[in-house]
Short mmCIF file of C-alpha atoms in Angstrom, two decimals:
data_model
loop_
_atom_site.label_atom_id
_atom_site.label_comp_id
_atom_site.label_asym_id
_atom_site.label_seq_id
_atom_site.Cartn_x
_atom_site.Cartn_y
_atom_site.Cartn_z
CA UNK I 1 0.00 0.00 0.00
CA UNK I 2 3.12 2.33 0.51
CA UNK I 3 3.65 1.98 -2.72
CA UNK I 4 0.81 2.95 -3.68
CA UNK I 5 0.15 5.63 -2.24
CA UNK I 6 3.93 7.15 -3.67
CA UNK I 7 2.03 6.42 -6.83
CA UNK I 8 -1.22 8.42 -5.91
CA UNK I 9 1.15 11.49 -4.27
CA UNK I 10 3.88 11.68 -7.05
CA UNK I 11 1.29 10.68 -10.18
CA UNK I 12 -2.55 10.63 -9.83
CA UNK I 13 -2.89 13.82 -7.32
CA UNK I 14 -3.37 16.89 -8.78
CA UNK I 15 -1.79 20.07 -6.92
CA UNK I 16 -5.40 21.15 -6.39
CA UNK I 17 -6.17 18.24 -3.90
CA UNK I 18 -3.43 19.99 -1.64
CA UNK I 19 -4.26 23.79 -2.61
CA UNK I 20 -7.65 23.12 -1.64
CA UNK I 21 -6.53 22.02 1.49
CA UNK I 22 -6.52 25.59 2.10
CA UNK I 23 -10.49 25.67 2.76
CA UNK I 24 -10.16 24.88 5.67
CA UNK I 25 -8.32 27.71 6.83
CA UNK I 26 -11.82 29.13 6.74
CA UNK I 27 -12.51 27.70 9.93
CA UNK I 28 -11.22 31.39 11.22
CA UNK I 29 -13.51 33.00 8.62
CA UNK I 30 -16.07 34.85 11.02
CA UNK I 31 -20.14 35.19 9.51
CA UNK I 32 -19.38 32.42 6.90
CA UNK I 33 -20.47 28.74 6.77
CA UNK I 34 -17.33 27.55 7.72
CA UNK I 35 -18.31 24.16 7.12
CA UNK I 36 -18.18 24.81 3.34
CA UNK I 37 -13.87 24.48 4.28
CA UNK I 38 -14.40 20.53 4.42
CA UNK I 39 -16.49 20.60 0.91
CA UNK I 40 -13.62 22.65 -0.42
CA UNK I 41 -11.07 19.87 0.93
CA UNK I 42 -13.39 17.23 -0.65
CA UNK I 43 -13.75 18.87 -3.88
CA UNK I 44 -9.82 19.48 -4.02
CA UNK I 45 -9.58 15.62 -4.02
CA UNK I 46 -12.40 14.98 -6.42
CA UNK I 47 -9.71 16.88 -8.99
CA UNK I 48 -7.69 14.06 -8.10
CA UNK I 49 -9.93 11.71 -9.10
CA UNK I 50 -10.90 14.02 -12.41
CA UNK I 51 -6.94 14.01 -13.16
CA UNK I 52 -6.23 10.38 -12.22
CA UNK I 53 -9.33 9.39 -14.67
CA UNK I 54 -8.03 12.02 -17.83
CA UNK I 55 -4.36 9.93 -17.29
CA UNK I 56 -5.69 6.70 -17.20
CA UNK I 57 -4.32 6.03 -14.91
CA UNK I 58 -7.21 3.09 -13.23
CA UNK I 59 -5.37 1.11 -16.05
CA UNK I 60 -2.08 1.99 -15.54
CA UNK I 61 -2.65 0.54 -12.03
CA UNK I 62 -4.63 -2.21 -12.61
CA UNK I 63 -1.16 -3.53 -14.70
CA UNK I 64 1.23 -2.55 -11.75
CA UNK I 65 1.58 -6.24 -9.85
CA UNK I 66 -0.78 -5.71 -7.46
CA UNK I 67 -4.56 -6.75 -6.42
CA UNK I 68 -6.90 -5.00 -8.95
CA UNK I 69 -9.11 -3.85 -5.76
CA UNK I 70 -5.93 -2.36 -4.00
CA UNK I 71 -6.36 0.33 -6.86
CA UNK I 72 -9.47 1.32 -4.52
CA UNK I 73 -8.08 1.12 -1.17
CA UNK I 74 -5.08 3.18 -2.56
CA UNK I 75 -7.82 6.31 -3.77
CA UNK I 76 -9.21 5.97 -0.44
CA UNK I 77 -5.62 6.21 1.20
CA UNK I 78 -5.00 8.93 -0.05
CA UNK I 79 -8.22 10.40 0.39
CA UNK I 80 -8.10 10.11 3.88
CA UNK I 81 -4.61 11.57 3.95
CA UNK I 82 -6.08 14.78 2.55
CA UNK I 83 -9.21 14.62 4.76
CA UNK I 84 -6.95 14.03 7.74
CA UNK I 85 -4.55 17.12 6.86
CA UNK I 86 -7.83 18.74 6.38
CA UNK I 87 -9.01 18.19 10.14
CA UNK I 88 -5.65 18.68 11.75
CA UNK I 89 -5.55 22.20 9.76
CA UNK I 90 -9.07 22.92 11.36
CA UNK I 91 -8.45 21.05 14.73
CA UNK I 92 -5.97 23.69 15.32
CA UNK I 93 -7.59 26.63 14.23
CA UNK I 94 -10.95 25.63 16.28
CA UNK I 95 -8.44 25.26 19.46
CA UNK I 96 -6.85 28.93 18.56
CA UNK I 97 -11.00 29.88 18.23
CA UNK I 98 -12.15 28.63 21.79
CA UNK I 99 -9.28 29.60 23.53
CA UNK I 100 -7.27 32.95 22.47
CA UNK I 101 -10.15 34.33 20.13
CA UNK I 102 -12.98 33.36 21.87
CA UNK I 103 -13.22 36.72 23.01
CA UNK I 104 -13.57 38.29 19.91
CA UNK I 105 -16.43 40.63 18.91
CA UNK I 106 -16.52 38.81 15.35
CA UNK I 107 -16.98 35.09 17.03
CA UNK I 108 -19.22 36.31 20.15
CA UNK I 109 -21.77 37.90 17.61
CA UNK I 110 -21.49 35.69 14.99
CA UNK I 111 -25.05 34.37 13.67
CA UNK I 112 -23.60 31.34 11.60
CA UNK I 113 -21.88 28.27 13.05
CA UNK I 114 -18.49 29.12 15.33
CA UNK I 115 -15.76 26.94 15.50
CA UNK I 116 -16.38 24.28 18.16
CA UNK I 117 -16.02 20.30 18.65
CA UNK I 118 -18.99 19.91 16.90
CA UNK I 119 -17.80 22.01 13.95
CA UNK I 120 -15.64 19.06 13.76
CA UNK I 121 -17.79 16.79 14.03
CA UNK I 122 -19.64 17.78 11.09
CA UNK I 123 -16.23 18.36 9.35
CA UNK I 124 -16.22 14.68 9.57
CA UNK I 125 -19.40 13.45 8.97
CA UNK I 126 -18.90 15.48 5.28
CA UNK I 127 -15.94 13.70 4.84
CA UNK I 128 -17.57 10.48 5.85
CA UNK I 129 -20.04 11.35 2.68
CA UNK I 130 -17.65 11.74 0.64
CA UNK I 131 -15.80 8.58 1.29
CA UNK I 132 -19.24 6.71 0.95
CA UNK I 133 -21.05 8.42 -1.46
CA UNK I 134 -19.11 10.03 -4.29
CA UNK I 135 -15.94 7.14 -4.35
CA UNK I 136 -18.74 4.14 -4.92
CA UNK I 137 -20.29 5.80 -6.85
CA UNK I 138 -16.96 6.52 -8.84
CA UNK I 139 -16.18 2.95 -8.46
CA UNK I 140 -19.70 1.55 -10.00
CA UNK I 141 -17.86 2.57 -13.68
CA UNK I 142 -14.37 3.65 -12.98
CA UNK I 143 -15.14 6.60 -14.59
CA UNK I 144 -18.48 8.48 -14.39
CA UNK I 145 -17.53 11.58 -11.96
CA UNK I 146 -20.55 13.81 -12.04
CA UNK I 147 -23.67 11.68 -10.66
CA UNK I 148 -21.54 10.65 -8.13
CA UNK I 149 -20.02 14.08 -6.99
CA UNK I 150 -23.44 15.91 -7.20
CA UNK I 151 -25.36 12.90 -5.09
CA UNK I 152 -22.40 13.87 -2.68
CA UNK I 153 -23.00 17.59 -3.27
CA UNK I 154 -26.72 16.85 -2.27
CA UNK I 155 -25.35 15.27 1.13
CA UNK I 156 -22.84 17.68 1.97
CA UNK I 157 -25.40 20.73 1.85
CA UNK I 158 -28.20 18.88 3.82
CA UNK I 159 -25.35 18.40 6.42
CA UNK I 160 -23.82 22.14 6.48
CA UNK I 161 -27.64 23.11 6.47
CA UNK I 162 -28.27 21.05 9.61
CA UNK I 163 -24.98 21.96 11.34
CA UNK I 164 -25.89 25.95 11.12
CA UNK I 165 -29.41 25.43 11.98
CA UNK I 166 -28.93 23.34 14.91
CA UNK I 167 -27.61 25.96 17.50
CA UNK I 168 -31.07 27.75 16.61
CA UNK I 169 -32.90 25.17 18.17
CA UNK I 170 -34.40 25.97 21.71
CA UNK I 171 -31.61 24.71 23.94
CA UNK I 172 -28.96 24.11 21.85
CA UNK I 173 -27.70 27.89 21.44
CA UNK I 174 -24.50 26.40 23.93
CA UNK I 175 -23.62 24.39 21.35
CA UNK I 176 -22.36 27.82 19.30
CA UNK I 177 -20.63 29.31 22.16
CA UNK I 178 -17.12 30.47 20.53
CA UNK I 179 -15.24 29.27 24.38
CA UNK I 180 -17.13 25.96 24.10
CA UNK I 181 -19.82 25.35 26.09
CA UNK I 182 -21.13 21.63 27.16
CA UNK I 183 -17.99 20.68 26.09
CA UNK I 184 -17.94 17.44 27.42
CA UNK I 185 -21.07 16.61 25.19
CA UNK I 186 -19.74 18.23 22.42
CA UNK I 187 -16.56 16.11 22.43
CA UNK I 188 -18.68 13.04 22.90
CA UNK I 189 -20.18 14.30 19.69
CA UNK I 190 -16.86 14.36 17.59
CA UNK I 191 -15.77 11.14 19.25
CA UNK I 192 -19.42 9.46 17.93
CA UNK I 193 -18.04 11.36 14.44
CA UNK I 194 -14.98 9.79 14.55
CA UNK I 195 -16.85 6.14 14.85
CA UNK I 196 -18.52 6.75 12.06
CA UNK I 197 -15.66 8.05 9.90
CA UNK I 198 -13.81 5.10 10.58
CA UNK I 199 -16.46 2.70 10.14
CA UNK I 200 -18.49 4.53 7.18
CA UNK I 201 -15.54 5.09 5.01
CA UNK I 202 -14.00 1.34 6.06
CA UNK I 203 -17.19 -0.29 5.22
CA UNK I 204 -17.55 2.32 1.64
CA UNK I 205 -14.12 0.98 1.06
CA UNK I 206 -15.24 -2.61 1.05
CA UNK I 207 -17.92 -1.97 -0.85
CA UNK I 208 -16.36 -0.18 -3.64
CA UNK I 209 -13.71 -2.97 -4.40
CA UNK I 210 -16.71 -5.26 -4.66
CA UNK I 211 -18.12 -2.69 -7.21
CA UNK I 212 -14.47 -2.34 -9.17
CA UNK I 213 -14.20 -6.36 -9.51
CA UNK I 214 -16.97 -6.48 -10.94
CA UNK I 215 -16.61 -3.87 -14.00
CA UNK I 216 -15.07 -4.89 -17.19
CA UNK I 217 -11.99 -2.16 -17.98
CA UNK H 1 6.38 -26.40 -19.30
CA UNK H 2 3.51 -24.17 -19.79
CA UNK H 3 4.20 -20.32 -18.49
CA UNK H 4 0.19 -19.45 -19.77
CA UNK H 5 -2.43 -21.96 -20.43
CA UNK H 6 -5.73 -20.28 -21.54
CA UNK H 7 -8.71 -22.80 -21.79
CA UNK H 8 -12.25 -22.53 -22.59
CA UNK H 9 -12.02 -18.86 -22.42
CA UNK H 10 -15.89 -17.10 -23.51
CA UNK H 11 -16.78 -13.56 -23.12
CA UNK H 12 -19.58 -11.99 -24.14
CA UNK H 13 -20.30 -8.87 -25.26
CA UNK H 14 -23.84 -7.29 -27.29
CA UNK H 15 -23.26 -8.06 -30.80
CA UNK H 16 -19.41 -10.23 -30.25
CA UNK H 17 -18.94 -13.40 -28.59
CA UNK H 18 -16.00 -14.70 -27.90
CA UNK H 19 -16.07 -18.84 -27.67
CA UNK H 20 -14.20 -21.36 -26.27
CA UNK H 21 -10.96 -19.91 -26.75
CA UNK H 22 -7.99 -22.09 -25.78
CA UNK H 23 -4.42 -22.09 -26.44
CA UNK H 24 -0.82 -22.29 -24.26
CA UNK H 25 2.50 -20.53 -24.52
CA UNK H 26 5.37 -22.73 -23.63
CA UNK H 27 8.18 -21.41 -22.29
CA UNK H 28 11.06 -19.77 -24.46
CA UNK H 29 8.70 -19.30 -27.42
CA UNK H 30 7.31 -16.96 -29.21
CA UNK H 31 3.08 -17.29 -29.99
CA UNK H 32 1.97 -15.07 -32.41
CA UNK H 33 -1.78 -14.35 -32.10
CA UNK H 34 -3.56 -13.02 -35.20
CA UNK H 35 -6.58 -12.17 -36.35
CA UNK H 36 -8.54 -9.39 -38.09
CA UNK H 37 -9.82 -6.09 -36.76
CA UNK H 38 -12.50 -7.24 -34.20
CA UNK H 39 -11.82 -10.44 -33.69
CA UNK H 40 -11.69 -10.69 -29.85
CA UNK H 41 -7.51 -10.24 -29.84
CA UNK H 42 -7.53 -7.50 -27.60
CA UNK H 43 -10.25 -9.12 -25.33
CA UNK H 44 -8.95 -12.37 -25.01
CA UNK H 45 -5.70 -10.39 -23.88
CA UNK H 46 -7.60 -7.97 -21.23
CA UNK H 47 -9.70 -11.06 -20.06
CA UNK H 48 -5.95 -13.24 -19.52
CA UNK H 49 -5.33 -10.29 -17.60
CA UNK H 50 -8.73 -9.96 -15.89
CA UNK H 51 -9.45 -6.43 -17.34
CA UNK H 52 -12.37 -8.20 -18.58
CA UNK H 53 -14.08 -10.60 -16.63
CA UNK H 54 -14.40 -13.80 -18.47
CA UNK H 55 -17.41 -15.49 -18.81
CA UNK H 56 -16.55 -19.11 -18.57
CA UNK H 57 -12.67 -20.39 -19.00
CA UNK H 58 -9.64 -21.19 -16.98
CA UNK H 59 -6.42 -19.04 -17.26
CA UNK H 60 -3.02 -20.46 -15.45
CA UNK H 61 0.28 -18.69 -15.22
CA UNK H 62 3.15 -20.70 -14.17
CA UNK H 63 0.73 -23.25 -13.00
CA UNK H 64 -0.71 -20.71 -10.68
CA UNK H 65 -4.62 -19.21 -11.11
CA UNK H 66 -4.41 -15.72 -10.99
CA UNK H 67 -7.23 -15.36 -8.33
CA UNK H 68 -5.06 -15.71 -5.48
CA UNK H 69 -1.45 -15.31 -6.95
CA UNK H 70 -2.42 -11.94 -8.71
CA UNK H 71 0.62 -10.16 -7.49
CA UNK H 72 2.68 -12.95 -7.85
CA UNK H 73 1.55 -13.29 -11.44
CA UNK H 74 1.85 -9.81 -12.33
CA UNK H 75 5.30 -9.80 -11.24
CA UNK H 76 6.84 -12.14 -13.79
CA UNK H 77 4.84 -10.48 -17.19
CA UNK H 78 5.44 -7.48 -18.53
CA UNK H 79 1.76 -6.08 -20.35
CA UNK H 80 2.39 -3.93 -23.54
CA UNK H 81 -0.67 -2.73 -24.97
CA UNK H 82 0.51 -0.70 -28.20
CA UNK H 83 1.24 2.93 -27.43
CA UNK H 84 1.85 3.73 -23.92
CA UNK H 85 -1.80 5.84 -23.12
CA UNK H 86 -1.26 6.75 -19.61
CA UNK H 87 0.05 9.55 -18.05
CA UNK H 88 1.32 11.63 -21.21
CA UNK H 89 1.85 14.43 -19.32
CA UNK H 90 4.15 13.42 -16.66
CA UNK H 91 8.28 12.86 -17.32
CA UNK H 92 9.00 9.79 -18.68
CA UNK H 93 11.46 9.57 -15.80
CA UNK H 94 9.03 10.21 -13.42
CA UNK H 95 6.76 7.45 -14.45
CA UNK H 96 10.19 5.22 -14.50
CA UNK H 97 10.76 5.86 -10.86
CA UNK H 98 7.13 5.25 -9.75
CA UNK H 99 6.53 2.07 -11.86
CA UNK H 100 9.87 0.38 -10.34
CA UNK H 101 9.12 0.23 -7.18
CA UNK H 102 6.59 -2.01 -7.60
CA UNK H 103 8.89 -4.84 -9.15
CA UNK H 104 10.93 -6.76 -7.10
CA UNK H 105 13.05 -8.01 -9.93
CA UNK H 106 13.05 -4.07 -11.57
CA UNK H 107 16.82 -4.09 -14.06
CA UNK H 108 17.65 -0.36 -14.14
CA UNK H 109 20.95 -1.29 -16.02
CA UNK H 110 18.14 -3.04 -18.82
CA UNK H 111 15.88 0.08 -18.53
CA UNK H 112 18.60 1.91 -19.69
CA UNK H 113 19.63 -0.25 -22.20
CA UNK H 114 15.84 -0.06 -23.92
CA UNK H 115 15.93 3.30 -23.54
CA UNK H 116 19.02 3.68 -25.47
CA UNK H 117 18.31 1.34 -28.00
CA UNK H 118 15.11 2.90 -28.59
CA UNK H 119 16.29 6.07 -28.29
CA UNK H 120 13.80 7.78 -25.38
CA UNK H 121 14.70 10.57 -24.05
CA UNK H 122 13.55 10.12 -20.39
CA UNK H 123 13.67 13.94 -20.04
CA UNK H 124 10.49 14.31 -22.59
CA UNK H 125 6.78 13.31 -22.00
CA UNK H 126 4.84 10.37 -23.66
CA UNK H 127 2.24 13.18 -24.43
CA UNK H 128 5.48 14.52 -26.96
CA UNK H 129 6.37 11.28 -28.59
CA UNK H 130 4.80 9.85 -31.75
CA UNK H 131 2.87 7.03 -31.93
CA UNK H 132 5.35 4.40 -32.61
CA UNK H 133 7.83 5.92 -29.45
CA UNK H 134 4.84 5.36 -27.00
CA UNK H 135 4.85 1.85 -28.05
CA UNK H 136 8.51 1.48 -27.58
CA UNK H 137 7.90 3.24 -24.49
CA UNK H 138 5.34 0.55 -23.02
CA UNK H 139 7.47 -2.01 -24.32
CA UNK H 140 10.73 -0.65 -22.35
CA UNK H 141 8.53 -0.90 -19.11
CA UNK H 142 7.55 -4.58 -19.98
CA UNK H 143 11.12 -5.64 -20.82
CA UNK H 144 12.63 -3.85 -17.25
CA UNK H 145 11.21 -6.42 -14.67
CA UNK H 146 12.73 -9.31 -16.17
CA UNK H 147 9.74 -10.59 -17.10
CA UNK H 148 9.36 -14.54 -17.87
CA UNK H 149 6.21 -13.85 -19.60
CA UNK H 150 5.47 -10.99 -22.18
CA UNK H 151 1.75 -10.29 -23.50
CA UNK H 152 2.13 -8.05 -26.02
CA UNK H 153 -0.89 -6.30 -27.99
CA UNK H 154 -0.25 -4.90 -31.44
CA UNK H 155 3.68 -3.97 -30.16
CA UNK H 156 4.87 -3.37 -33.85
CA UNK H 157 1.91 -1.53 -34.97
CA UNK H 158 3.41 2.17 -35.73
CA UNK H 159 6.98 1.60 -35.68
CA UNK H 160 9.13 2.33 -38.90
CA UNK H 161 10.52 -0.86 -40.56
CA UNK H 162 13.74 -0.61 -38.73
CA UNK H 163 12.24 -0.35 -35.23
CA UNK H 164 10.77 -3.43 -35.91
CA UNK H 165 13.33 -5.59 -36.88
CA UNK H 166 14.92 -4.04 -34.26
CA UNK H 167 12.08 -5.38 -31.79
CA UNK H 168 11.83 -8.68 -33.42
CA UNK H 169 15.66 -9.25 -33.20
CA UNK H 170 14.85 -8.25 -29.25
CA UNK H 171 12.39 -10.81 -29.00
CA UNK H 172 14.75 -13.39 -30.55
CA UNK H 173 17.44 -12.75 -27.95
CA UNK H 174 14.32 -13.02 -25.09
CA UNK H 175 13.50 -15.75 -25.97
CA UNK H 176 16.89 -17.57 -26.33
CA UNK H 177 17.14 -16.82 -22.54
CA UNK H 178 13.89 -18.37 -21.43
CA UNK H 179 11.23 -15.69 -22.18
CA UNK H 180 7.64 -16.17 -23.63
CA UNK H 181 5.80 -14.20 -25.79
CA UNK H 182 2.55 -13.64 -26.98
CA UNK H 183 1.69 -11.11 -29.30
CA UNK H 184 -1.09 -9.67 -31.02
CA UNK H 185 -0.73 -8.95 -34.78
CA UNK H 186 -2.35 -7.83 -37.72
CA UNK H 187 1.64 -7.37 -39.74
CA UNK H 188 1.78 -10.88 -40.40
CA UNK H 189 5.32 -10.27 -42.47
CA UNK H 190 6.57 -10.18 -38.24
CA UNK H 191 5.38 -13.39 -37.41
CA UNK H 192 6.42 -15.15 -40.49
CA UNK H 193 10.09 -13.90 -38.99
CA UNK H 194 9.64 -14.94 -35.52
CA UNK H 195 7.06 -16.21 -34.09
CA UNK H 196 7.41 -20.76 -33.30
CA UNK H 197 3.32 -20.76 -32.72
CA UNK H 198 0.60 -19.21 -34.08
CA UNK H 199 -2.90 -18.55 -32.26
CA UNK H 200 -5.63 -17.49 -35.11
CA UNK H 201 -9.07 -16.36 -34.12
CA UNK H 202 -11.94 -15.59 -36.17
CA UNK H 203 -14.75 -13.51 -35.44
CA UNK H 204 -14.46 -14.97 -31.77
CA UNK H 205 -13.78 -18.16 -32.53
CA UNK H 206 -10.61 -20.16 -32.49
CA UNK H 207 -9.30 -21.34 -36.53
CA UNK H 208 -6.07 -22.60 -35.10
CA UNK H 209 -3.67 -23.01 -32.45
CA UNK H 210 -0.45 -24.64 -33.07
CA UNK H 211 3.19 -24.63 -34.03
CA UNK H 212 3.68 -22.12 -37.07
CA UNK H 213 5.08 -24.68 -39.14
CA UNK H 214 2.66 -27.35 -38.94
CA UNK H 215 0.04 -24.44 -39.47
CA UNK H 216 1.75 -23.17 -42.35
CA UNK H 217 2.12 -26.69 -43.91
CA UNK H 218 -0.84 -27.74 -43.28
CA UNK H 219 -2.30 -24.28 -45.05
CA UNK H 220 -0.18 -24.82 -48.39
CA UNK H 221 -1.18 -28.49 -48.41
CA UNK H 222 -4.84 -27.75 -48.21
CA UNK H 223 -4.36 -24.55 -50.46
CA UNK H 224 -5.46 -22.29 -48.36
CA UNK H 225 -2.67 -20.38 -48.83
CA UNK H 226 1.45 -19.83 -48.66
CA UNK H 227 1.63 -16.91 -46.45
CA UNK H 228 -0.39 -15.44 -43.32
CA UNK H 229 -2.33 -12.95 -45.44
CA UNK H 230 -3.21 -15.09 -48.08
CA UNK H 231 -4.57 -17.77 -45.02
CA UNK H 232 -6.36 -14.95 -43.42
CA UNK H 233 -8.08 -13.83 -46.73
CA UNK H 234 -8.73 -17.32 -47.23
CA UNK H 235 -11.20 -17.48 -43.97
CA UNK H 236 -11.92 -13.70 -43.77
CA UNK H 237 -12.87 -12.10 -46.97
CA UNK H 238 -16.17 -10.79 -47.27
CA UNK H 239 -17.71 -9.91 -50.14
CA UNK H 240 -19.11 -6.57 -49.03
CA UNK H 241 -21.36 -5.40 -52.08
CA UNK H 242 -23.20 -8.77 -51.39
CA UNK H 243 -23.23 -8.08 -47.18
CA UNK H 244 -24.36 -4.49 -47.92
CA UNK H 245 -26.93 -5.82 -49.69
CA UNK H 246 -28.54 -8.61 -47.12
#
C-alpha cells in the first residue's frame, strides 16, 4: 500500500487536492459557513480523481503487480490523507477559536456556526459522505464523476444546512458558544463522528472494491 | 512447461462473442496471435489479464490461477498494450521511478539499455512522442522487470521498418534466454520472422492453435494459402457489395 500511495502522491494527485486544502483555513472566517472548508477539501480531491481518470491512470494501475481492488483502497488512502490534513488544519484553528479568540467581537456575535467540537464533528461526517457516497459511486464505472459528486454535493449541503441550523434550536444555542460550552457533550459528539468516519468510510471501502471487480476495464 | 495456459475462455459482449478460446505458450517461445480487426484479440488479452471478466474459462500462469497469486503473477509479465496511453503528461522519468518500485526483480541497467536502444529521451513526456515511441515506451517498461512472460498487444503496430526488426531481433534474444511471448498482430510479415506458434481467431472463434510450421504446412497443403495474409483472406474475406446488400 506504501507503494501505492507514492504512486497516488507523485502521479494521480493533482496540486489542487493539496491547494484546496486551504479551505479549511476558513474555519477562522467569522459570519461564513465555515463548514463549506471541508467541501472545499473534498472537492480538491475529487480533482484528483478528475486528473487520475483524464491519465488513465485506473489502467495503468490495474497492470502494476498488485490486487486490482488495492487500486481502490489506494484512492481511499490517499483520500483520507487529505481529509486528515484537512481536520488537523481545522483542529488547530478551532483550538486557537475557543481559547485565544474566543473573546472576539466577530466570534461572540457571529449568527452562523463558530468553531467548536462539533464544527468538527460535522467536518467529519462530510468527509464520511464523501468517502461513501461520491468514491462508490466513482467505483460503480471507474469513470463516471458527475452523478456521483453531485449525489455527494446533495449530502454535503443537507449536512452544512443542519450543522448551522442546529444551534437555533431551543436549547442548543450552547452548542455555538465560541469558548465551548457543554464541552464534554460536544466532544462526545466528535468522538461518535470519529466512529462513524472510521467505520463509514472502512465499510464504503469494502464496498467499492466489490463494485471495481466487478466492472469490465 | 507451460508459463500461460488459456482454456475454454468465452466472453460476451452485445453483438461479439467470444467462444471457447484455448491455447498455451510454452516457455522460451514466441506465440503469435492473429486475427482481423475485431476479432476478440484485444479481449482475449484484457480477459488473460482480468481487465475483462471472463465469462466461462480457466487461465493459469506458471501453473498458478491468478485469483489468489495476482501479485505474484503480475510480477513475472510485462503487459504492452501498443502505445503507452497513460500519463502523457508526466516525465518519462518520473513514471520510471514510480513504476519500479513495484517490481521486485526491476533491471535499471536493462531500462537503460531499452531506452538507449530505442532512443527515449527520459527527459520528454509520452504526451510529446509519436505514436510508434509510446509503443517502444510501453514495451521498455515490460522488458525492465525481467519478465518470464510478455503479453504483447499490437507492439509493432506504428513503428518504422527498422524499429521493428529491431524489436523482433529483441524478441529473438528473449527468448533464447527463457522468455515467452505472446503477441497480437495484424503485420503478419513479423510473425512469419519470428514467431514458433501461431494462435488465429476468427470472429471470436478459435481457426487454429499450433506450431507455425505445422500451421503453415498444413495451409499450403490444403491450399489455403502460402503466407499469413493469403490464409487470413482465405477465412476472412467478405464480399461486401453482397453483405451491404442482405
Amino acid at each position: 500500500m506504501k507503494k501505492l500511495l507514492n504512486k497516488e502522491i507523485r502521479l494521480s494527485a493533482s496540486p489542487l487536492s493539496w491547494i484546496f486544502l486551504a479551505g479549511a483555513l476558513m474555519t477562522l472566517l467569522p459570519g461564513y459557513p465555515i463548514l463549506v472548508g471541508a467541501f472545499f477539501v473534498c472537492f480538491g480531491v475529487f480533482h484528483s480523481f478528475q486528473t487520475a481518470r483524464e491519465a488513465n491512470d485506473i489502467l495503468y494501475t490495474v497492470l502494476l503487480p498488485v490486487k486490482k481492488a488495492d487500486c481502490v483502497t489506494a484512492k481511499y488512502a490517499f483520500t483520507c490523507l487529505i481529509q486528515l490534513l484537512g481536520f488537523l488544519i481545522a483542529a488547530a484553528l478551532t483550538a486557537v477559536r475557543m481559547t485565544l479568540l474566543k473573546a472576539a467581537a466577530p466570534y461572540v456575535h457571529n449568527a452562523l456556526m463558530n468553531a467548536t467540537p462539533l464544527f468538527l464533528a460535522f467536518m467529519l461526517l462530510i468527509f464520511t459522505a464523501f468517502n461513501s457516497v461520491f468514491i462508490p459511486g466513482f467505483f460503480k464505472t471507474g469513470y463516471k464523476l458527475g452523478f456521483p459528486f453531485l449525489r455527494f454535493g446533495i449530502v454535503c449541503l443537507l449536512l452544512i444546512s443542519a450543522g448551522e441550523a442546529l444551534h437555533y434550536f431551543p436549547g442548543l444555542s450552547f452548542f455555538n458558544a465560541p469558548g465551548g460550552e457543554g464541552l464534554g457533550l460536544q466532544c462526545g459528539i466528535l468522538a461518535a463522528a470519529t466512529v462513524i468516519y472510521v467505520l463509514g468510510t472502512f465499510a464504503a471501502c469494502r464496498v467499492s472494491r466489490k463494485r471495481f471487480e466487478r466492472i469490465d476495464l | 512447461m507451460n508459463l500461460l495456459e488459456v482454456k475454454g475462455l468465452c466472453k460476451s459482449y452485445p453483438g461479439f462473442q467470444l467462444e471457447n478460446v484455448s491455447f498455451a505458450v510454452r516457455e522460451g517461445s514466441i506465440m503469435g496471435f492473429i486475427g482481423r480487426n475485431g476479432a476478440g484479440k484485444t479481449t482475449t488479452l484484457k480477459s488473460i489479464l482480468h481487465i475483462v471478466h471472463p465469462d466461462a474459462g480457466e487461465i493459469r500462469y506458471f501453473g498458478m490461477d491468478f485469483a489468489g497469486h495476482e501479485g505474484e503473477i503480475k510480477q513475472q509479465i510485462g503487459f504492452a498494450g501498443g502505445a503507452v496511453d497513460y500519463y502523457k503528461r508526466k516525465p518519462i522519468k518520473k513514471l520510471l521511478e514510480v513504476t519500479k518500485r513495484f517490481y521486485e526483480t526491476w533491471d535499471d541497467e536493462a531500462c537503460r539499455k531499452y531506452l538507449a536502444l530505442f532512443s527515449l529521451d527520459e527527459n520528454k513526456m509520452p504526451g510529446e512522442l509519436s505514436e510508434g515511441m509510446r509503443v517502444k515506451l510501453s514495451l521498455t517498461l515490460a522488458l525492465s522487470h525481467g519478465a518470464r512472460l510478455l503479453l504483447l498487444d499490437e507492439p509493432t503496430s506504428g513503428l518504422d521498418p527498422v524499429s521493428r526488426e529491431e524489436l523482433l531481433d529483441t524478441f529473438r534474444y528473449l527468448r533464447e534466454r527463457g522468455v515467452a511471448i505472446l503477441f497480437s498482430t495484424h503485420i503478419t510479415s513479423d510473425l512469419e520472422k519470428c514467431a514458433d506458434d501461431i494462435t488465429y481467431i476468427a470472429k471470436g472463434k478459435l481457426i487454429a492453435s499450433e506450431p507455425m510450421a505445422a500451421f503453415m504446412a498444413r495451409c499450403r497443403e490444403t491450399g489455403v494459402g502460402n503466407t499469413l495474409d493469403e490464409i487470413m483472406v482465405h477465412y476472412e474475406k467478405e464480399n461486401l457489395y453482397e453483405k451491404a446488400a442482405e
